[in-house]
JSON list of C-alpha atoms in Angstrom, two decimals:
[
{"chain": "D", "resi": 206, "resn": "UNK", "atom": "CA", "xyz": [2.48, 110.23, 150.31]},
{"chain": "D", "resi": 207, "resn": "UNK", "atom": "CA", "xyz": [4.72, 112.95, 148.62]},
{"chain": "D", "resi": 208, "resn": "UNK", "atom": "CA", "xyz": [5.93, 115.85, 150.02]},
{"chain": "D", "resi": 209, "resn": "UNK", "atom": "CA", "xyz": [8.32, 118.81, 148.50]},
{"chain": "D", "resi": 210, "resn": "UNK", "atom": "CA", "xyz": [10.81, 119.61, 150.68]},
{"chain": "D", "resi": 211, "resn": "UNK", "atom": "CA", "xyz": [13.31, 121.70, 148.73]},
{"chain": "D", "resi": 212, "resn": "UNK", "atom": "CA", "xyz": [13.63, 123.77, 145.45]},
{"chain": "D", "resi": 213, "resn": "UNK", "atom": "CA", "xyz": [16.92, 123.88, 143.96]},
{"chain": "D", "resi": 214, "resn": "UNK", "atom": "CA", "xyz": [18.84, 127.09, 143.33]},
{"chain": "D", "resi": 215, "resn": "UNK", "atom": "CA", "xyz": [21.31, 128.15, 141.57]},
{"chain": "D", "resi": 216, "resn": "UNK", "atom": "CA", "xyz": [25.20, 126.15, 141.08]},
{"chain": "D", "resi": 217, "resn": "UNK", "atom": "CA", "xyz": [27.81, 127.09, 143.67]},
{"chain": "D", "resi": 218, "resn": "UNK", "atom": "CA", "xyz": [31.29, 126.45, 142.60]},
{"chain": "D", "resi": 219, "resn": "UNK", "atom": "CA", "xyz": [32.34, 124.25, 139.98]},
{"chain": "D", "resi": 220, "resn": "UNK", "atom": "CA", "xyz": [31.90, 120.92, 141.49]},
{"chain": "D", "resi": 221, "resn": "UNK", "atom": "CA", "xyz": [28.65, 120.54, 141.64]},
{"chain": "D", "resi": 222, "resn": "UNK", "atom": "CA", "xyz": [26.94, 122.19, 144.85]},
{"chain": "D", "resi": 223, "resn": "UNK", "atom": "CA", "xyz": [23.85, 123.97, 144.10]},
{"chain": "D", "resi": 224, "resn": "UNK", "atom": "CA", "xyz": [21.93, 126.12, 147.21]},
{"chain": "D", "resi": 225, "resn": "UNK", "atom": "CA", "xyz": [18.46, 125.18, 147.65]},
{"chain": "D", "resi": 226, "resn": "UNK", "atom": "CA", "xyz": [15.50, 126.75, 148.92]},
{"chain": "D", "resi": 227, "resn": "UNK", "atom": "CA", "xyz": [14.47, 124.30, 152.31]},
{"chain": "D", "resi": 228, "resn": "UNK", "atom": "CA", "xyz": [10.63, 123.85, 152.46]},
{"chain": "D", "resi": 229, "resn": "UNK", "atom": "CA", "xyz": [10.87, 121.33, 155.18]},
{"chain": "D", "resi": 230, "resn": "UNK", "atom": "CA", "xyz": [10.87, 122.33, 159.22]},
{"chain": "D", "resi": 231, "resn": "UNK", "atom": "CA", "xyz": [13.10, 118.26, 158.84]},
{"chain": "D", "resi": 232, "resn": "UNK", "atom": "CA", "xyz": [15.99, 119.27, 156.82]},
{"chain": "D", "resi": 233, "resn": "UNK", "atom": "CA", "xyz": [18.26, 117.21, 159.02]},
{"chain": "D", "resi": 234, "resn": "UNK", "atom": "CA", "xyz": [15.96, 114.37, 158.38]},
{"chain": "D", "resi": 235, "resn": "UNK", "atom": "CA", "xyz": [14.33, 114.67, 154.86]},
{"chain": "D", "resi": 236, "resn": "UNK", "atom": "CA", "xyz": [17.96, 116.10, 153.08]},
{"chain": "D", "resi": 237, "resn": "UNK", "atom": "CA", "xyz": [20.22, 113.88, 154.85]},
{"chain": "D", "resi": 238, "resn": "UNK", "atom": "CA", "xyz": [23.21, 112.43, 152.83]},
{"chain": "D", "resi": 239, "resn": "UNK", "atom": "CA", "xyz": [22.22, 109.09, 151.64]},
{"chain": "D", "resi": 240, "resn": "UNK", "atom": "CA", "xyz": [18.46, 110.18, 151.13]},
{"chain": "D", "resi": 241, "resn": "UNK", "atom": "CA", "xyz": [16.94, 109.60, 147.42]},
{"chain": "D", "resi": 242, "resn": "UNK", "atom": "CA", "xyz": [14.41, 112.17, 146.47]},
{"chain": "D", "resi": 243, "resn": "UNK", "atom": "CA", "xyz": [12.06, 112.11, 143.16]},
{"chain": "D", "resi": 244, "resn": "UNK", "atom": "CA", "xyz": [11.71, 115.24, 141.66]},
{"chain": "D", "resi": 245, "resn": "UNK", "atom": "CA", "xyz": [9.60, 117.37, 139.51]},
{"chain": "D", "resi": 246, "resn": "UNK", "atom": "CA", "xyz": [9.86, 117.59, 136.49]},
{"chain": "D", "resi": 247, "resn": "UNK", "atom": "CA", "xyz": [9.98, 113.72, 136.83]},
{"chain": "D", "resi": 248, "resn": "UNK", "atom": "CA", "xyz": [12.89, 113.61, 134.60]},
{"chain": "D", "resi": 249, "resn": "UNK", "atom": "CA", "xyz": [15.49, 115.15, 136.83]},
{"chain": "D", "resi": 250, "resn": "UNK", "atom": "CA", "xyz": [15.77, 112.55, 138.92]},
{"chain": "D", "resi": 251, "resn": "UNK", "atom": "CA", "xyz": [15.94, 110.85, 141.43]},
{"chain": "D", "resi": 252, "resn": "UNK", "atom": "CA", "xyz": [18.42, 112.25, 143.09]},
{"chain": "D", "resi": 253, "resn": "UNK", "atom": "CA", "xyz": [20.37, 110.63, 145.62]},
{"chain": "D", "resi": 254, "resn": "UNK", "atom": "CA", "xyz": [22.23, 113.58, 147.91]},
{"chain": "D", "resi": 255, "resn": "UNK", "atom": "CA", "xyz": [25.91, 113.32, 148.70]},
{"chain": "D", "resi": 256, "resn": "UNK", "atom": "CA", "xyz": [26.71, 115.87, 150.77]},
{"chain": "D", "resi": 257, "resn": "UNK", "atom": "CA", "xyz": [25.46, 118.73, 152.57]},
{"chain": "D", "resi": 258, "resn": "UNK", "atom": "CA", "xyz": [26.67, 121.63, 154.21]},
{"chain": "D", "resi": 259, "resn": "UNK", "atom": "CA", "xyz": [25.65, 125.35, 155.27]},
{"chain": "D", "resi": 260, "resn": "UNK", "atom": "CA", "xyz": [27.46, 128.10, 153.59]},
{"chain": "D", "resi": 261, "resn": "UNK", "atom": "CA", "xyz": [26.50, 132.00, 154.50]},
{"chain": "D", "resi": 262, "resn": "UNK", "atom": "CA", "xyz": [23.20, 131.32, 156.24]},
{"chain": "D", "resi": 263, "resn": "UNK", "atom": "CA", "xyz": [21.82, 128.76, 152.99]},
{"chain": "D", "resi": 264, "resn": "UNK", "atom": "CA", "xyz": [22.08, 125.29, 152.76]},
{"chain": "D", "resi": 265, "resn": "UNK", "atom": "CA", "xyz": [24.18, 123.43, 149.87]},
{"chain": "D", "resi": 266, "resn": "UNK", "atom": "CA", "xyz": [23.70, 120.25, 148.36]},
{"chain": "D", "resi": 267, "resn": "UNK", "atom": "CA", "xyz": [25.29, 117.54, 145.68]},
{"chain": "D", "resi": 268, "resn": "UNK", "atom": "CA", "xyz": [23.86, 115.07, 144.32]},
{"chain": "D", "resi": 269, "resn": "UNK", "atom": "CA", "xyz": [25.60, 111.58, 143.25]},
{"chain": "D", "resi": 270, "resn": "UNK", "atom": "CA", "xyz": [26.45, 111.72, 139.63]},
{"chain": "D", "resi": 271, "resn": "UNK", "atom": "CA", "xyz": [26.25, 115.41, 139.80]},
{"chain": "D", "resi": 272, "resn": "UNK", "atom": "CA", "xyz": [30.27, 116.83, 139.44]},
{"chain": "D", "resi": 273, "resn": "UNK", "atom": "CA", "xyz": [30.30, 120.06, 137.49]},
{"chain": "D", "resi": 274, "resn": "UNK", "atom": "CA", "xyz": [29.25, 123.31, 138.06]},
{"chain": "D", "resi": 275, "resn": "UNK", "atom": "CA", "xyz": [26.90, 122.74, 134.21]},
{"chain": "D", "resi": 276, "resn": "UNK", "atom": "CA", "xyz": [25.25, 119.74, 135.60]},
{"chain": "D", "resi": 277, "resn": "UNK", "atom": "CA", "xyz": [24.56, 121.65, 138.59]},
{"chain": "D", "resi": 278, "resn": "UNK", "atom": "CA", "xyz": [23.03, 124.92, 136.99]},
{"chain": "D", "resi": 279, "resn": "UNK", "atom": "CA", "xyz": [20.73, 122.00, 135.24]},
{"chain": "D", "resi": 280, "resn": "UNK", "atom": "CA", "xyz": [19.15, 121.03, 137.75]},
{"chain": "D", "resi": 281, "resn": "UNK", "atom": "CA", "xyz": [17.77, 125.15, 138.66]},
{"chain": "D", "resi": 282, "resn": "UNK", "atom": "CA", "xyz": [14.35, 125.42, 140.10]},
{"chain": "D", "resi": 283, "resn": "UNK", "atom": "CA", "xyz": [14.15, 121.41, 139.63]},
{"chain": "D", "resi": 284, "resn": "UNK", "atom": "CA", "xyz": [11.37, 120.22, 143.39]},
{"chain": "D", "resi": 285, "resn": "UNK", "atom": "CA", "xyz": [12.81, 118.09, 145.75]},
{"chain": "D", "resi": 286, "resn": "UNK", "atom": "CA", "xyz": [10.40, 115.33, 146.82]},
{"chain": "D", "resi": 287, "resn": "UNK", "atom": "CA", "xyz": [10.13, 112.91, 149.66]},
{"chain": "D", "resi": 288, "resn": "UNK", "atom": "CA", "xyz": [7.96, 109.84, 150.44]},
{"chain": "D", "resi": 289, "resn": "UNK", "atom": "CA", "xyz": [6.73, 109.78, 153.74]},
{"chain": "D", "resi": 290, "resn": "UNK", "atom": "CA", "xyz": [4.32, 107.51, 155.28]},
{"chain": "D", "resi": 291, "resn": "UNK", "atom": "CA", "xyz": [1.04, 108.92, 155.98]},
{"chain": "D", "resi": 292, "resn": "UNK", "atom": "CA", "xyz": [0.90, 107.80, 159.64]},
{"chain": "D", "resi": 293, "resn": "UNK", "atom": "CA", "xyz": [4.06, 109.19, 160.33]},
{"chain": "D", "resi": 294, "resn": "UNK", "atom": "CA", "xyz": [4.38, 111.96, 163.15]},
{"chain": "D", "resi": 295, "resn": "UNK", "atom": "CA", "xyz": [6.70, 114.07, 164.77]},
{"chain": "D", "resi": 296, "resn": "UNK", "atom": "CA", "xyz": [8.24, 113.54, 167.95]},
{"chain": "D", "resi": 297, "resn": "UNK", "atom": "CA", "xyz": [6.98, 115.95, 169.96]},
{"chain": "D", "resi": 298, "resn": "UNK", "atom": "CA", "xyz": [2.97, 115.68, 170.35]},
{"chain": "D", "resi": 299, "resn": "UNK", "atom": "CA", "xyz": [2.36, 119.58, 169.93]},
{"chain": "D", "resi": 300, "resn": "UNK", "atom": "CA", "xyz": [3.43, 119.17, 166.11]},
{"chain": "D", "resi": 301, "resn": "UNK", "atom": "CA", "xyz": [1.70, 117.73, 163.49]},
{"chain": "D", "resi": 302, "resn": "UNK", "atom": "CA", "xyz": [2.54, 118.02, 159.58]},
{"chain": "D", "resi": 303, "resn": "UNK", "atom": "CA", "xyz": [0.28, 119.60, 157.36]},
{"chain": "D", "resi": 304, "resn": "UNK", "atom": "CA", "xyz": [-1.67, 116.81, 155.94]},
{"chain": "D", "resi": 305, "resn": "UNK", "atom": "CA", "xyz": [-2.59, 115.64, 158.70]},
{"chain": "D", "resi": 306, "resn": "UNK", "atom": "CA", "xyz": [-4.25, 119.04, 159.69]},
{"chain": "D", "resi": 307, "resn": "UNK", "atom": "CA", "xyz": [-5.46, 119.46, 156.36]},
{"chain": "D", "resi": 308, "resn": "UNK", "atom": "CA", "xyz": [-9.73, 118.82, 155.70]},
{"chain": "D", "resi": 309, "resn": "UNK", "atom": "CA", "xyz": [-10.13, 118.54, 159.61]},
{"chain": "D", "resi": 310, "resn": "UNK", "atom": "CA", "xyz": [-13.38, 120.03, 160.52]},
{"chain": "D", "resi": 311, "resn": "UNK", "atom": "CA", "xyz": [-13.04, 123.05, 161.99]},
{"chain": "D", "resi": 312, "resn": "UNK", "atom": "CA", "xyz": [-15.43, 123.79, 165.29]},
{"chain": "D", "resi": 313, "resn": "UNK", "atom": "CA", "xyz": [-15.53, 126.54, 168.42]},
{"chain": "D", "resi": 314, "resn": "UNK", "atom": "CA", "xyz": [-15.66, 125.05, 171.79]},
{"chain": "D", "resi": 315, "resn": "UNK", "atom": "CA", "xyz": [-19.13, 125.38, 172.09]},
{"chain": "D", "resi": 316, "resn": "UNK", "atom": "CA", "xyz": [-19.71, 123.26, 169.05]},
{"chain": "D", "resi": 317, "resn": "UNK", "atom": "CA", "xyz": [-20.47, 126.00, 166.16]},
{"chain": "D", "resi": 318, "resn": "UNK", "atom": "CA", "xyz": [-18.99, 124.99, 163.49]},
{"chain": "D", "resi": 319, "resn": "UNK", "atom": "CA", "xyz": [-16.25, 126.94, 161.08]},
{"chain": "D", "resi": 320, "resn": "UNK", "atom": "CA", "xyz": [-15.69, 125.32, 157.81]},
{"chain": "D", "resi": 321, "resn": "UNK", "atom": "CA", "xyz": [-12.89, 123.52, 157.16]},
{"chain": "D", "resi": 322, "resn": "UNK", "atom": "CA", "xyz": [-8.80, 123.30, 157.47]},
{"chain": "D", "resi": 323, "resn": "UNK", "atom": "CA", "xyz": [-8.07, 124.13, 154.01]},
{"chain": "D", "resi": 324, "resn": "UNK", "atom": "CA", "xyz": [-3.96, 124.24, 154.04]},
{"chain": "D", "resi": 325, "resn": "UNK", "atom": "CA", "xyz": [-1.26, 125.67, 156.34]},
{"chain": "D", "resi": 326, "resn": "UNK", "atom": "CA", "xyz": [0.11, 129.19, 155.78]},
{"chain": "D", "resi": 327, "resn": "UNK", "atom": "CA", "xyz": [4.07, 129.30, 156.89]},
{"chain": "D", "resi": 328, "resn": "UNK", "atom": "CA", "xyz": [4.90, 132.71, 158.03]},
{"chain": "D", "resi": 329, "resn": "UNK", "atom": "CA", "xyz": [7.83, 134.21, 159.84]},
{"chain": "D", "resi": 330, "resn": "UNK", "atom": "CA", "xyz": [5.86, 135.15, 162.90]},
{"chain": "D", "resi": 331, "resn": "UNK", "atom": "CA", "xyz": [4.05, 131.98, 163.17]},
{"chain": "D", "resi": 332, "resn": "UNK", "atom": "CA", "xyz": [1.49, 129.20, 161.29]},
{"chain": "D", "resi": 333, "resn": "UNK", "atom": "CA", "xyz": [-1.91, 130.16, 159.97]},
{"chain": "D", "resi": 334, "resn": "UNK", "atom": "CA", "xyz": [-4.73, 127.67, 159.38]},
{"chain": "D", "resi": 335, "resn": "UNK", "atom": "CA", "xyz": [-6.01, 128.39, 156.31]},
{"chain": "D", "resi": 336, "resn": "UNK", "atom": "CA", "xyz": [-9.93, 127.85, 156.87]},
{"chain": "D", "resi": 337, "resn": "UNK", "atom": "CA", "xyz": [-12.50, 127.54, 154.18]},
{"chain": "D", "resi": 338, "resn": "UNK", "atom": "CA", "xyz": [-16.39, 128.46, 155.76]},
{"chain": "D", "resi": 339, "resn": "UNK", "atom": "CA", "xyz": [-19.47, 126.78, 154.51]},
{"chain": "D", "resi": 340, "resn": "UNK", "atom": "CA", "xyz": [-20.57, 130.03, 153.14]},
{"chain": "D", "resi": 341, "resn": "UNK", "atom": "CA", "xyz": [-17.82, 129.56, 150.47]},
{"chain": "D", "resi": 342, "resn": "UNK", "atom": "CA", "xyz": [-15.89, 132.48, 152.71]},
{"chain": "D", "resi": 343, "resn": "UNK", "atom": "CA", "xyz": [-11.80, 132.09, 153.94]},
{"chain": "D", "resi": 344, "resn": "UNK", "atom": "CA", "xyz": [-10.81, 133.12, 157.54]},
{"chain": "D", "resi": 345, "resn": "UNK", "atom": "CA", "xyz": [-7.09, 132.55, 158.67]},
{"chain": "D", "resi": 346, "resn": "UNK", "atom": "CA", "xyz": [-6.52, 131.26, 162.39]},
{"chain": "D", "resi": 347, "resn": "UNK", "atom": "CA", "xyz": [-3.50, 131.78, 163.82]},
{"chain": "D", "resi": 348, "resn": "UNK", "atom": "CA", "xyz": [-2.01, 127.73, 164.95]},
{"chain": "D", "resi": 349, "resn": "UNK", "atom": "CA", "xyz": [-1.46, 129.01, 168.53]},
{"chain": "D", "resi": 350, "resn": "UNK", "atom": "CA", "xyz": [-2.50, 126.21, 171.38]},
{"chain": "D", "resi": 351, "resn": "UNK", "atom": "CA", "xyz": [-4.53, 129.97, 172.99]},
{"chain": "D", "resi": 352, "resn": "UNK", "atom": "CA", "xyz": [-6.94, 129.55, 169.76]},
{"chain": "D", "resi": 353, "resn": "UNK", "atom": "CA", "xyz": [-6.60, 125.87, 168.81]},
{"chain": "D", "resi": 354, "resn": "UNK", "atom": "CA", "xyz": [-6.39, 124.05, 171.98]},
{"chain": "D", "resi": 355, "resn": "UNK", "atom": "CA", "xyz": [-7.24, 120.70, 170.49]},
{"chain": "D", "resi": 356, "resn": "UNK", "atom": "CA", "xyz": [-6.28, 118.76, 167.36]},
{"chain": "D", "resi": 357, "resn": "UNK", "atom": "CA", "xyz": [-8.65, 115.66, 167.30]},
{"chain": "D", "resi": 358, "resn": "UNK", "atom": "CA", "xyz": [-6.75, 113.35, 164.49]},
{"chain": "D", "resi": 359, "resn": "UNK", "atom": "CA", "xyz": [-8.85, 110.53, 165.34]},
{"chain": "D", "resi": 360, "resn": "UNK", "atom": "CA", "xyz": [-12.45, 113.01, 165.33]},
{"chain": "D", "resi": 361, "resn": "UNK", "atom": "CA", "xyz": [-10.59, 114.56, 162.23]},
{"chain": "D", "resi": 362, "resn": "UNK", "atom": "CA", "xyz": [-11.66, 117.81, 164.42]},
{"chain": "D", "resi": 363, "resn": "UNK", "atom": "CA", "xyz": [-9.73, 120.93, 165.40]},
{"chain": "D", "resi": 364, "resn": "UNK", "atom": "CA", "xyz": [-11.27, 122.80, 168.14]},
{"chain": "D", "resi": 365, "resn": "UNK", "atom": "CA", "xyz": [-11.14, 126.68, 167.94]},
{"chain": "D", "resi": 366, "resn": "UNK", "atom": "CA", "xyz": [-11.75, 129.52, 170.78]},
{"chain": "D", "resi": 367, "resn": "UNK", "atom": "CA", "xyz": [-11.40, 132.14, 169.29]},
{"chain": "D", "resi": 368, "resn": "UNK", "atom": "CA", "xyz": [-11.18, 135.90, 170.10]},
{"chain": "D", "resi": 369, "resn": "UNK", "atom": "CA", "xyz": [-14.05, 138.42, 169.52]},
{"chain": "D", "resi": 370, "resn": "UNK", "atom": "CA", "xyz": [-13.80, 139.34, 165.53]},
{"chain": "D", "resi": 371, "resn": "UNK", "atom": "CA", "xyz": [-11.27, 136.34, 164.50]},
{"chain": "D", "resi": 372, "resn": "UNK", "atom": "CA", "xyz": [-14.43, 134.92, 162.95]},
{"chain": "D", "resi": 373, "resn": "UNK", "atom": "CA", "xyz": [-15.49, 137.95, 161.40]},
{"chain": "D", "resi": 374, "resn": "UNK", "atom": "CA", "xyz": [-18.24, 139.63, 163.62]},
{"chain": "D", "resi": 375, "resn": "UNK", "atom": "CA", "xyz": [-19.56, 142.87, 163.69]},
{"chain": "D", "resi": 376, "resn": "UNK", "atom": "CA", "xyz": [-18.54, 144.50, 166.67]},
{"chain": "D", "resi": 377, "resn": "UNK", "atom": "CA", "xyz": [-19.01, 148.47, 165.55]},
{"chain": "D", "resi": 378, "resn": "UNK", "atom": "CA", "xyz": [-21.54, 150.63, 166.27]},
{"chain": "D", "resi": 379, "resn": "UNK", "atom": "CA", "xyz": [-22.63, 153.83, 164.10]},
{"chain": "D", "resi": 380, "resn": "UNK", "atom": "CA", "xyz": [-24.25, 156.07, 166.12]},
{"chain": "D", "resi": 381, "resn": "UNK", "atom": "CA", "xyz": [-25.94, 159.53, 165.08]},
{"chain": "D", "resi": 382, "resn": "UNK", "atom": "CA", "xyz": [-26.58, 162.31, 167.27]},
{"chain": "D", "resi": 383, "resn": "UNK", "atom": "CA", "xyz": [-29.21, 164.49, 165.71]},
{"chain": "D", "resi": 384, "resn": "UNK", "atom": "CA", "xyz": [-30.83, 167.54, 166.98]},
{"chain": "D", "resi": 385, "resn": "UNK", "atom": "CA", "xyz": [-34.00, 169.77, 166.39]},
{"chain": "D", "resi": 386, "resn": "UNK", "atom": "CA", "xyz": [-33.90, 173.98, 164.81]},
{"chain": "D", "resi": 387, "resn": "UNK", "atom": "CA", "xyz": [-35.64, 176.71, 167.40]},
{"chain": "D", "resi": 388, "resn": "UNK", "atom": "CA", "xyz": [-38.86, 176.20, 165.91]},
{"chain": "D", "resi": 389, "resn": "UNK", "atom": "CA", "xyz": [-39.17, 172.19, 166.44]},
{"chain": "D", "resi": 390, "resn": "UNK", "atom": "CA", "xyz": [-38.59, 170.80, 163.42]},
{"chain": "D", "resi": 391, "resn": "UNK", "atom": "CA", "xyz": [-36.48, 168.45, 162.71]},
{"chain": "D", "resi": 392, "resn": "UNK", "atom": "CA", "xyz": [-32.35, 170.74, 162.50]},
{"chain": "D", "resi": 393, "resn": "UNK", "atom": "CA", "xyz": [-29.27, 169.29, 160.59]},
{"chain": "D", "resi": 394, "resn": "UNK", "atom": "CA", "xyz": [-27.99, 165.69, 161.65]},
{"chain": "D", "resi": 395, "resn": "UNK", "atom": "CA", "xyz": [-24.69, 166.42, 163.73]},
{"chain": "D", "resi": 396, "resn": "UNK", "atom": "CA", "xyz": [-21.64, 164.35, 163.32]},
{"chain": "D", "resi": 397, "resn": "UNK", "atom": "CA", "xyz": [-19.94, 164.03, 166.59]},
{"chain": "D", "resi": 398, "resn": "UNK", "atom": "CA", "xyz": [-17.70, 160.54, 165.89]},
{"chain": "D", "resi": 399, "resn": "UNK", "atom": "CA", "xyz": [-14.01, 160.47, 165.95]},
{"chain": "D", "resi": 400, "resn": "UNK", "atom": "CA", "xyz": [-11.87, 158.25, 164.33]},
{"chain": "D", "resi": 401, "resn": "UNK", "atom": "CA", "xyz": [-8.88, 156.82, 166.74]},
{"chain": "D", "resi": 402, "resn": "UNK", "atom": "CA", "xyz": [-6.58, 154.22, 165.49]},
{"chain": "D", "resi": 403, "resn": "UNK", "atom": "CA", "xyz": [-5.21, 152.48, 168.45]},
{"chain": "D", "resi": 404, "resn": "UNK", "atom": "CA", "xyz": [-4.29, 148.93, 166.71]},
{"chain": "D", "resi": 405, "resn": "UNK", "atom": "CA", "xyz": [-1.21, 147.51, 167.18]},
{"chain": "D", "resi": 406, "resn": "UNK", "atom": "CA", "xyz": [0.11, 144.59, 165.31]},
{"chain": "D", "resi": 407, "resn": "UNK", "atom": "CA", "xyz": [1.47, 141.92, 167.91]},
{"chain": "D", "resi": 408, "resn": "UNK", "atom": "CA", "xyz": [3.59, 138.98, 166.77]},
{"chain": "D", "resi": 409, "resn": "UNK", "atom": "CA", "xyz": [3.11, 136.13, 169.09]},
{"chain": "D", "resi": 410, "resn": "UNK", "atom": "CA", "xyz": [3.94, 133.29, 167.14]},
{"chain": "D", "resi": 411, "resn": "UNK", "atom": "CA", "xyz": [7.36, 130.87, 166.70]},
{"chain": "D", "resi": 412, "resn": "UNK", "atom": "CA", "xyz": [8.76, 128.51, 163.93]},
{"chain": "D", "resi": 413, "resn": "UNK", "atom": "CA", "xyz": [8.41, 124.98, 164.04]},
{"chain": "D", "resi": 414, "resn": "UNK", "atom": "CA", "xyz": [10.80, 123.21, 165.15]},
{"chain": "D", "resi": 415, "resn": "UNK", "atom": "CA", "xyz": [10.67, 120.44, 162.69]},
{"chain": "D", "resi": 416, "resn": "UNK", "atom": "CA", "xyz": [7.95, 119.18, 160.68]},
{"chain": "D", "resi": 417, "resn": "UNK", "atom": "CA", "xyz": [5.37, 120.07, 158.08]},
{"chain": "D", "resi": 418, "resn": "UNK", "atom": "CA", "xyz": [3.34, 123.10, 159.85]},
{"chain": "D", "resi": 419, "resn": "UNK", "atom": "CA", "xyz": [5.81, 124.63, 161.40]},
{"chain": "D", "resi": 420, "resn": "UNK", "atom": "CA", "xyz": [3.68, 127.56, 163.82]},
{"chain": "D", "resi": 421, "resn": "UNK", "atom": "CA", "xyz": [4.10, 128.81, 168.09]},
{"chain": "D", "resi": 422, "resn": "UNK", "atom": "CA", "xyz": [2.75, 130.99, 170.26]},
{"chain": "D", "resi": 423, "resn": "UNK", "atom": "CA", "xyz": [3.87, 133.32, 172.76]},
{"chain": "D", "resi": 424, "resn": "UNK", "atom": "CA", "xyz": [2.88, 130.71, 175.46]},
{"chain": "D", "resi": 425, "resn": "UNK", "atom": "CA", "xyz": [2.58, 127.41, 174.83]},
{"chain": "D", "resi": 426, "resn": "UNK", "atom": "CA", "xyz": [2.06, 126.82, 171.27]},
{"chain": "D", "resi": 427, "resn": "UNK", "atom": "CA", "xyz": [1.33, 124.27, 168.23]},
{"chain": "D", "resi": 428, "resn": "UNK", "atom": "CA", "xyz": [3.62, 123.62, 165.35]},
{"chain": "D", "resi": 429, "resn": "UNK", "atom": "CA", "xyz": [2.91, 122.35, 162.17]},
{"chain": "D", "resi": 430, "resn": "UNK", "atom": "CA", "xyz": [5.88, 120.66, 160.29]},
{"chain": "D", "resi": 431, "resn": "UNK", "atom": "CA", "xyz": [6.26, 119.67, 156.65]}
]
């Protein structure tokens, strides 16, 4: 199967270096020197890299056949694609690359279940599982091993325990305190409710390490690579 692991950026220099954006937690694996990569548009490519390096905090790349700063800027926002093999995965057994979480059912421990795995959202904190419901509905789940303790390949399950209101429930309350004039008839409803904002956003997640869903947790976590 295909998978994009890099968008080119701009030239660097005049001999042929461009910086690329890295969309792969395997850069040391999937943009190697010596590795060819199709691209998109088709027409670009392949491209076979020649070197690599890391210059300010971005990685650079040339290409074979690539030698001047023109042929460089030519290849801008050109998608850098790999072929993997489907059964591939990761090293470590607490990773797992996107497609392979991708479509898995989605169930609680006690069996209810969710919807389904519909992609993986990267973010800086940590990995969400993007989950579509059977209702037609979306709920994100953070990819922490806390709320997804198991990832069934073989069931094509991933088992979710998930904290009161992840799911969506109702969990308020309105309540109205009413009260009755001098005369015993009903008096004017009475508002006594207050309003305290007490939530506090808590990051608990990590980066993958290397792979397609790249995602941790403050204790021990999952990681999805790509």
């Amino acid at each position: 199967m295909q998978l994009v692991v890099a968008r080119i950026g701009r030239a660097h220099g005049i001999k042929g270096e461009v910086t690329v954006e890295v969309r792969t937690d395997e850069p040391e694996l999937r943009l190697a020197p010596g590795a060819v990569l199709t691209t998109d548009p088709p027409t670009a490519g392949p491209l076979t890299i020649a070197s690599g390096r890391v210059h300010s905090g971005r990685l650079l790349l040339r290409f074979e056949g690539v030698h001047d700063r023109t042929a460089a800027e030519a290849l801008r926002n050109t998608l850098l694609v790999a072929e993997i093999d489907p059964d591939e995965r990761p090293e470590d057994p607490e990773e797992f690359y996107d497609h392979q979480l991708e479509d898995l059912e989605v169930v609680t421990v006690d069996g209810t279940v969710v919807g389904r795995i519909e992609s993986v959202a990267h973010l800086p904190a940590q990995d969400l599982l993007v989950v579509r419901r059977e209702d037609g509905g979306e709920v994100l789940i953070p990819f922490v091993s806390e709320i997804v303790p198991e990832i069934d390949l073989e069931a094509q399950r991933a088992v979710v325990d998930p904290p009161p209101g992840l799911l969506g429930e109702e969990t308020g309350e309105a309540d109205e305190v009413g009260g009755t004039d001098e005369a015993g008839g009903p008096g004017e409803a009475e508002e006594t409710g207050e309003a305290e904002e007490t939530g506090e956003a808590e990051e608990t997640g990590g980066s993958g390490a290397n792979g397609e869903a790249g995602g941790g947790a403050a204790g021990p976590g999952r990681e999805s690579t790509r």
